[in-house]
mmCIF file of C-alpha atoms and ligand atoms in Angstrom:
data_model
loop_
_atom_site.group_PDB
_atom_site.id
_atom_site.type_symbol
_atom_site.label_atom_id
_atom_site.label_comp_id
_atom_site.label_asym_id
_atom_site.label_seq_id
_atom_site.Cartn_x
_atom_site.Cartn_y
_atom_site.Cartn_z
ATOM 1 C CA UNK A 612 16.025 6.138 -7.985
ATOM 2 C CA UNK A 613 14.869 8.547 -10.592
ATOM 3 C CA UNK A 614 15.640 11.519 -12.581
ATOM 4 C CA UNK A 615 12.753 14.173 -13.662
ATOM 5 C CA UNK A 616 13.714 17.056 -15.448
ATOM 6 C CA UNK A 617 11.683 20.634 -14.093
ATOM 7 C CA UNK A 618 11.006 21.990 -17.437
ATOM 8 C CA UNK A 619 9.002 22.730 -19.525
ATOM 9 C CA UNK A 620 11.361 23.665 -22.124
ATOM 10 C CA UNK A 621 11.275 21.131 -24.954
ATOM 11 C CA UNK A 622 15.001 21.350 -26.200
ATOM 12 C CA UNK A 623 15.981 21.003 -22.485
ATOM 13 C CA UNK A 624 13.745 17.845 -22.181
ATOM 14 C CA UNK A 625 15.291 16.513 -25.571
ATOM 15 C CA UNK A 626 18.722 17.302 -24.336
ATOM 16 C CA UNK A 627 17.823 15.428 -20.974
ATOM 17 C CA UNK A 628 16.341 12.044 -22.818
ATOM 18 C CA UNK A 629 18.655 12.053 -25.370
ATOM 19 C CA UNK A 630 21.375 11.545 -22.043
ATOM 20 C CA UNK A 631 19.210 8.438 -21.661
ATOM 21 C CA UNK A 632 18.865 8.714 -17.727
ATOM 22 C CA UNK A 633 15.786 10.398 -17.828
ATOM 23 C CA UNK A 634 12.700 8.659 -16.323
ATOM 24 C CA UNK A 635 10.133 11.826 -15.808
ATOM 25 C CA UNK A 636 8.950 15.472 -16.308
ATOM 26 C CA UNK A 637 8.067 17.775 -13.587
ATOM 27 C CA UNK A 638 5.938 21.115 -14.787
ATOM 28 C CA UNK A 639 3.780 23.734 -13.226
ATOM 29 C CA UNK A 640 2.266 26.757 -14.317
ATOM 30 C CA UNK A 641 4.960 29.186 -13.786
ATOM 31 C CA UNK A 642 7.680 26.787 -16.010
ATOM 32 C CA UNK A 643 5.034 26.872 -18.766
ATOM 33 C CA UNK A 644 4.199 30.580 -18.762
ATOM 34 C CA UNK A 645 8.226 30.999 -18.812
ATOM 35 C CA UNK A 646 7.695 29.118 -22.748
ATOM 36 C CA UNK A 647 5.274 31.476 -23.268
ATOM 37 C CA UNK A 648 2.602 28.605 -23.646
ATOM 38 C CA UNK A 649 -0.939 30.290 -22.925
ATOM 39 C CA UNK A 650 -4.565 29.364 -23.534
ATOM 40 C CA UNK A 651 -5.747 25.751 -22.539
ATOM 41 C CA UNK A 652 -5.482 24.324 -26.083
ATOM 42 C CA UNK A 653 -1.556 25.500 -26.575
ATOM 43 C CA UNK A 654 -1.006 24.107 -22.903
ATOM 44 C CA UNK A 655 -3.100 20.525 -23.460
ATOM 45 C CA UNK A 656 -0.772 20.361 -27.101
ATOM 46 C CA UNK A 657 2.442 21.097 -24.952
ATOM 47 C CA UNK A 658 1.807 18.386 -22.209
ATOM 48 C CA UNK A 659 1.385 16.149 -25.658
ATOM 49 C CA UNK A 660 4.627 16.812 -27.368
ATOM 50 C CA UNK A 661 6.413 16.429 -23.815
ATOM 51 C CA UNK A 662 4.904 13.034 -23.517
ATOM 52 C CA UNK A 663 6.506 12.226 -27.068
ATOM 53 C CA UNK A 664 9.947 12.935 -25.835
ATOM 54 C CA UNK A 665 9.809 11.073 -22.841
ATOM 55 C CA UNK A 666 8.963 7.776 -21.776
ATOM 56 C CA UNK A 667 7.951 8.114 -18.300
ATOM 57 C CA UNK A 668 6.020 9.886 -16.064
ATOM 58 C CA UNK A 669 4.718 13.976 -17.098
ATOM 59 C CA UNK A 670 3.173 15.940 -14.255
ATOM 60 C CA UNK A 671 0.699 18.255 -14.916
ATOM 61 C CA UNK A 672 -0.966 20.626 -12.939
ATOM 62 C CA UNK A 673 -4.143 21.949 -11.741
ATOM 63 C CA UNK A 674 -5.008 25.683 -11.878
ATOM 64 C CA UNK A 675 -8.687 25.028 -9.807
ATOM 65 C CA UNK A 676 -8.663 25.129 -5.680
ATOM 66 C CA UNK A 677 -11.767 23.774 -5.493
ATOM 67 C CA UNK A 678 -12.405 20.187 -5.096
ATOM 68 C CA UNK A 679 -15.204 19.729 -7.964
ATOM 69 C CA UNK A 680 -12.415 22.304 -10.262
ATOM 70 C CA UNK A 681 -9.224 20.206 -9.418
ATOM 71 C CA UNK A 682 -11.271 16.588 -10.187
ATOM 72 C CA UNK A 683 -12.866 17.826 -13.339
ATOM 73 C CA UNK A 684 -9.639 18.973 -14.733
ATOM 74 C CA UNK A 685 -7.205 16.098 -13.351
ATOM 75 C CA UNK A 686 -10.106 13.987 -15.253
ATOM 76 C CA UNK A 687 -9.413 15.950 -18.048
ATOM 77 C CA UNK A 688 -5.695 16.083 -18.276
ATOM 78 C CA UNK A 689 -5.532 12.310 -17.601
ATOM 79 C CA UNK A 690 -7.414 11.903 -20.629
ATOM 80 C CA UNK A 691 -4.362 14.077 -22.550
ATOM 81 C CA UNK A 692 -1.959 11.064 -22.284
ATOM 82 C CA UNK A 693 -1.927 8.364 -20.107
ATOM 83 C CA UNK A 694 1.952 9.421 -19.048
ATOM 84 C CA UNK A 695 0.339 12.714 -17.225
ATOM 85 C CA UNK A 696 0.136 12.803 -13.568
ATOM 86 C CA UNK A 697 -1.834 14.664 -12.272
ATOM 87 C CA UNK A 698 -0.461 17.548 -9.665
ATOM 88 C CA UNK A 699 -2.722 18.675 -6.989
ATOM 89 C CA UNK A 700 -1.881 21.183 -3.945
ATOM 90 C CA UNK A 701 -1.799 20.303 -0.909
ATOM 91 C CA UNK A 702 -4.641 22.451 0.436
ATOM 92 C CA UNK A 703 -7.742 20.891 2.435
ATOM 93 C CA UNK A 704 -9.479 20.516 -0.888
ATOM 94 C CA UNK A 705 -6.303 19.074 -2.663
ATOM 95 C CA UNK A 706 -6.488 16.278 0.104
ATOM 96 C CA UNK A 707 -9.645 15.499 -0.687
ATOM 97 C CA UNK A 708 -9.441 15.416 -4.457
ATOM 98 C CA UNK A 709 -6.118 13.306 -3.950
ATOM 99 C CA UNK A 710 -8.025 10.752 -2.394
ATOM 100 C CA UNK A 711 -11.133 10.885 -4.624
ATOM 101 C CA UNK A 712 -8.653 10.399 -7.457
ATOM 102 C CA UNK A 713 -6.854 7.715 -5.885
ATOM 103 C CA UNK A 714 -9.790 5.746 -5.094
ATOM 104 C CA UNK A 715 -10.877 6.079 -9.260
ATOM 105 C CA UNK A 716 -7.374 5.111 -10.287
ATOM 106 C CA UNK A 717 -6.054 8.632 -11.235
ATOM 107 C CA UNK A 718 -2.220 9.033 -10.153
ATOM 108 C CA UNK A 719 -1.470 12.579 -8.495
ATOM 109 C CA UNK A 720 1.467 14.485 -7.780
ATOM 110 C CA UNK A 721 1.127 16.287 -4.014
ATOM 111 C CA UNK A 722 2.348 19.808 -5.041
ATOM 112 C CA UNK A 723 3.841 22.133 -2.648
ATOM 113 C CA UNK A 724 4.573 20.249 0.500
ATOM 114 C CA UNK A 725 6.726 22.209 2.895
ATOM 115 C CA UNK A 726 6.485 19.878 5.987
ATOM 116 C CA UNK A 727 6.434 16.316 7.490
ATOM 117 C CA UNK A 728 2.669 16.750 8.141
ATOM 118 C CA UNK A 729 1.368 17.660 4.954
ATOM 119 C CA UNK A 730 3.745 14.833 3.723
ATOM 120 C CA UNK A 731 1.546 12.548 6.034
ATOM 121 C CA UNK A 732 -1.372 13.494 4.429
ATOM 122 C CA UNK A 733 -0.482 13.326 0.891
ATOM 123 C CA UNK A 734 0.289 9.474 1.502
ATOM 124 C CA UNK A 735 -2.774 9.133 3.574
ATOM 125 C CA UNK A 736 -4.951 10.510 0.607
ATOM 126 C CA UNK A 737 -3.019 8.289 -1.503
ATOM 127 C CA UNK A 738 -0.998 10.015 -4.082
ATOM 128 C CA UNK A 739 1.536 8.666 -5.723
ATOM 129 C CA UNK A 740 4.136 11.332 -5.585
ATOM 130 C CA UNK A 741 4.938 13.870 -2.505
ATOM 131 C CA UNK A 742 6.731 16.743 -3.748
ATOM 132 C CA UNK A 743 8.597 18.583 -0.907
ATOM 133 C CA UNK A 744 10.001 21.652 -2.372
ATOM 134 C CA UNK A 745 13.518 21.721 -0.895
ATOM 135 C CA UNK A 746 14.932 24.959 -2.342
ATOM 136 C CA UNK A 747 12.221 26.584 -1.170
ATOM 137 C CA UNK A 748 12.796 25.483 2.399
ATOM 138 C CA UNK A 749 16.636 26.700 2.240
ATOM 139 C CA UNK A 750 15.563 30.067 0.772
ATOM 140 C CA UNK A 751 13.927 30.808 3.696
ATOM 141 C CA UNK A 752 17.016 29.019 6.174
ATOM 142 C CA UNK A 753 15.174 25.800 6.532
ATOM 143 C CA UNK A 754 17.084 22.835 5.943
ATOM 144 C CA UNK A 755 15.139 21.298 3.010
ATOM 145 C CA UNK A 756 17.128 18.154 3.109
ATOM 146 C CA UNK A 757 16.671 17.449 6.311
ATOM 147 C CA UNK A 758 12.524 17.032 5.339
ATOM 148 C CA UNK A 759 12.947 14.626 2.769
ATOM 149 C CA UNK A 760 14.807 12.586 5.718
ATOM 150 C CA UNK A 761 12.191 13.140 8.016
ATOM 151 C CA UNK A 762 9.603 12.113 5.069
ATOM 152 C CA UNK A 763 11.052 9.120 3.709
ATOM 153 C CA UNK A 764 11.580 7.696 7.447
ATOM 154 C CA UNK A 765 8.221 7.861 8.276
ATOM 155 C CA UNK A 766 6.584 6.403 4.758
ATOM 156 C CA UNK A 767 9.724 3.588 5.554
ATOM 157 C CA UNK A 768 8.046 3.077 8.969
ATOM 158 C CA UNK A 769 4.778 2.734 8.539
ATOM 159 C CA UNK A 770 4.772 1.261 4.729
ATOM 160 C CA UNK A 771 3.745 4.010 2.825
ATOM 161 C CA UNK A 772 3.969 3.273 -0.844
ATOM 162 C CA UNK A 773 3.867 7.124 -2.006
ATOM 163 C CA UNK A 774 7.025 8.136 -4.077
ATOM 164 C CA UNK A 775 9.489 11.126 -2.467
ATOM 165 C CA UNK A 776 9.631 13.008 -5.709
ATOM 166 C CA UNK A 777 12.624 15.844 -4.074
ATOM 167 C CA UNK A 778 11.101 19.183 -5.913
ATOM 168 C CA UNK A 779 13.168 22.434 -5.881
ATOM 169 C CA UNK A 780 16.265 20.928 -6.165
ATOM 170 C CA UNK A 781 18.399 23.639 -7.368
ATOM 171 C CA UNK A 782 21.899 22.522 -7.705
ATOM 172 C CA UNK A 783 24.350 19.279 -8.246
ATOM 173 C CA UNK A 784 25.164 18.946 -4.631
ATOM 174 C CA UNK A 785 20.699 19.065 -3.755
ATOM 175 C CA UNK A 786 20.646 15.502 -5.730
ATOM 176 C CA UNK A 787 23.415 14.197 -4.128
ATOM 177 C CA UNK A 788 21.725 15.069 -0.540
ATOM 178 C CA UNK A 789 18.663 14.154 -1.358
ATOM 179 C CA UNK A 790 19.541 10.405 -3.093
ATOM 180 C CA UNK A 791 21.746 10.258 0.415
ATOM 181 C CA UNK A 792 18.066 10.760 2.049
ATOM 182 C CA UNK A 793 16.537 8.435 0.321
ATOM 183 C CA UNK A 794 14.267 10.323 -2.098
ATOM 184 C CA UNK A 795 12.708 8.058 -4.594
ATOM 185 C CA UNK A 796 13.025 11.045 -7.080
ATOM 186 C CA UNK A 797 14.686 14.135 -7.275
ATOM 187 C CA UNK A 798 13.243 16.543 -10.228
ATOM 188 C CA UNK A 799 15.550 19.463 -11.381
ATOM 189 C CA UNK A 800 16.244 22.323 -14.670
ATOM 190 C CA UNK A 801 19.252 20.642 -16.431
ATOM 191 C CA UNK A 802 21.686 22.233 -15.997
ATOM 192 C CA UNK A 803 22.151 20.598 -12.028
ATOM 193 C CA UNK A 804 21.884 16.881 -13.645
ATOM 194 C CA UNK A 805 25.041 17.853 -16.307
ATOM 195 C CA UNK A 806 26.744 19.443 -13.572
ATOM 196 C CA UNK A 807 27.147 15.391 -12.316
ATOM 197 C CA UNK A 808 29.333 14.577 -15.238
ATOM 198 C CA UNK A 809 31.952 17.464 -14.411
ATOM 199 C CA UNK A 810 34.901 15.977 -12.472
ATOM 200 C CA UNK A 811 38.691 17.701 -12.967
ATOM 201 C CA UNK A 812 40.548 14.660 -12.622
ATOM 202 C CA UNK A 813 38.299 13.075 -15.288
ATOM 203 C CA UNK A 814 39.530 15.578 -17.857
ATOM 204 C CA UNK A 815 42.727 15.535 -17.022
ATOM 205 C CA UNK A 816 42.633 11.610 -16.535
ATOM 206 C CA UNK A 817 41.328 11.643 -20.292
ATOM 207 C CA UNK A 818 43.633 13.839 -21.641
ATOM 208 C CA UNK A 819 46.829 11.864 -20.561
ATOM 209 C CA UNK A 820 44.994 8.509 -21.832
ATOM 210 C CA UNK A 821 44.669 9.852 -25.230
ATOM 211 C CA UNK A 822 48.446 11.523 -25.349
ATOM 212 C CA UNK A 823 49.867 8.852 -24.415
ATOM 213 C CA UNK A 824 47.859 6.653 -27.067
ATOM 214 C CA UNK A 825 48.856 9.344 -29.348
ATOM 215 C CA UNK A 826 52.585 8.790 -28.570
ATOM 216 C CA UNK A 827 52.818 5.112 -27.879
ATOM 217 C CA UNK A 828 55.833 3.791 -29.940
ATOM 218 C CA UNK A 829 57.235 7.267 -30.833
HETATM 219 C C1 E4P B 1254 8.281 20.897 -8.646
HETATM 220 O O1 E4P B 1254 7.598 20.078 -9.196
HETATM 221 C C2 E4P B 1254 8.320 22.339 -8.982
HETATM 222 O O2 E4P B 1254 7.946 22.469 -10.332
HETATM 223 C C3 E4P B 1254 9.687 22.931 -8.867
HETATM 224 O O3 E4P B 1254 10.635 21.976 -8.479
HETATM 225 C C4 E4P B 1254 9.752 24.205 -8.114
HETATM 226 O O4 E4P B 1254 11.079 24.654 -8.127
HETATM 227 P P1 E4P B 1254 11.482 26.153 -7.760
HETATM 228 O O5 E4P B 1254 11.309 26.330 -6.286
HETATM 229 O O6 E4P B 1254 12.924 26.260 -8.190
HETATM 230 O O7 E4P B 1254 10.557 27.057 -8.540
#
């Protein structure tokens, strides 16, 4: 399995590799306007310097809905780093660019999948990751787990080799239910992947360890 951090905040991203589990980035265009990172030259430099910090794979995403738009820039923004994924919507046109830039060797992110179907499709059209958007689904009292179950089943049963890339995951307990699922991925801010370290009985485990080192022989 594998950890993405849903940033696009560069000390966050630092914070995340220097942990030394991380294997991705996950971005879109509201996390970079949230950096205040505008204009297509700032944005193309940004999707640089997050390559630099990390070692795997960056998504990056379209703004175009059009199919000649979303190929031109996904060309593009390959050309940017050859970490960057490309992340298409899945929209009628998104299908088809997916599978126009599967066939020339381009790897894309499916963006904003909400259901089994459009999960179909994405790994039909070839993509490489499906990104179901879990928190999403619970905002609106949908079980969002319960999709990436339903996804990963059917890629298991008919071979699919498209990645499960859990998107939306909002808190601790989302990773744990979506690893349980089966996701190949789960992509989330920080602040869920610290809150796996935190166990009580840890501290308190530690801080008898080291008093009683401290008073060994006393
Ligand atoms: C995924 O790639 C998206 O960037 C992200 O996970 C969306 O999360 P949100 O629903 O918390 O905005």
């Amino acid at each position: 399995m594998k950890f993405f951090i849903d940033t696009a905040n560069l000390d966050q991203i630092k914070e995340a590799q220097d942990l030394g589990v991380l294997d991705g980035v996950t971005t879109n265009p509201s996390l970079m306007a949230k950096e205040g990172i505008t204009g297509e030259e700032n944005i193309e430099q940004h999707y640089r310097k997050i390559c630099e910090i990390v070692d795997g794979d960056v998504s990056a995403e379209v703004i175009s809905t059009d199919f000649d738009g979303m190929v031109k820039e996904a060309e593009h923004l390959v050309t940017l780093h050859p970490q960057i994924v490309v992340k298409i919507p899945m929209t009628r046109e998104g299908v088809k660019a997916i599978k126009y830039l599967n066939d020339k060797g381009i790897r894309v992110n499916c963006t904003l999948v909400f259901s089994a179907g459009q999960a179909l499709l994405a790994a039909k059209a070839g993509a490489t990751y499906v990104s179901p958007f879990i928190g999403r689904l619970d905002d609106i009292s949908t079980d969002g787990v319960a999709l990436i179950r339903q996804i990963v089943d059917i890629y298991n049963y008919y071979g699919f080799e498209t990645q499960v890339l859990a998107a939306s995951v909002r808190h601790t307990l989302h990773i744990i239910q979506v690893m349980e699922a089966g996701a190949d991925v789960a992509t989330c801010p920080l602040k869920p992947i610290l809150g796996l370290l935190k166990h009580p009985l840890t501290d308190i485990g530690l801080e008898k360890f080291l008093n009683d080192h401290r008073n060994a022989g006393k």
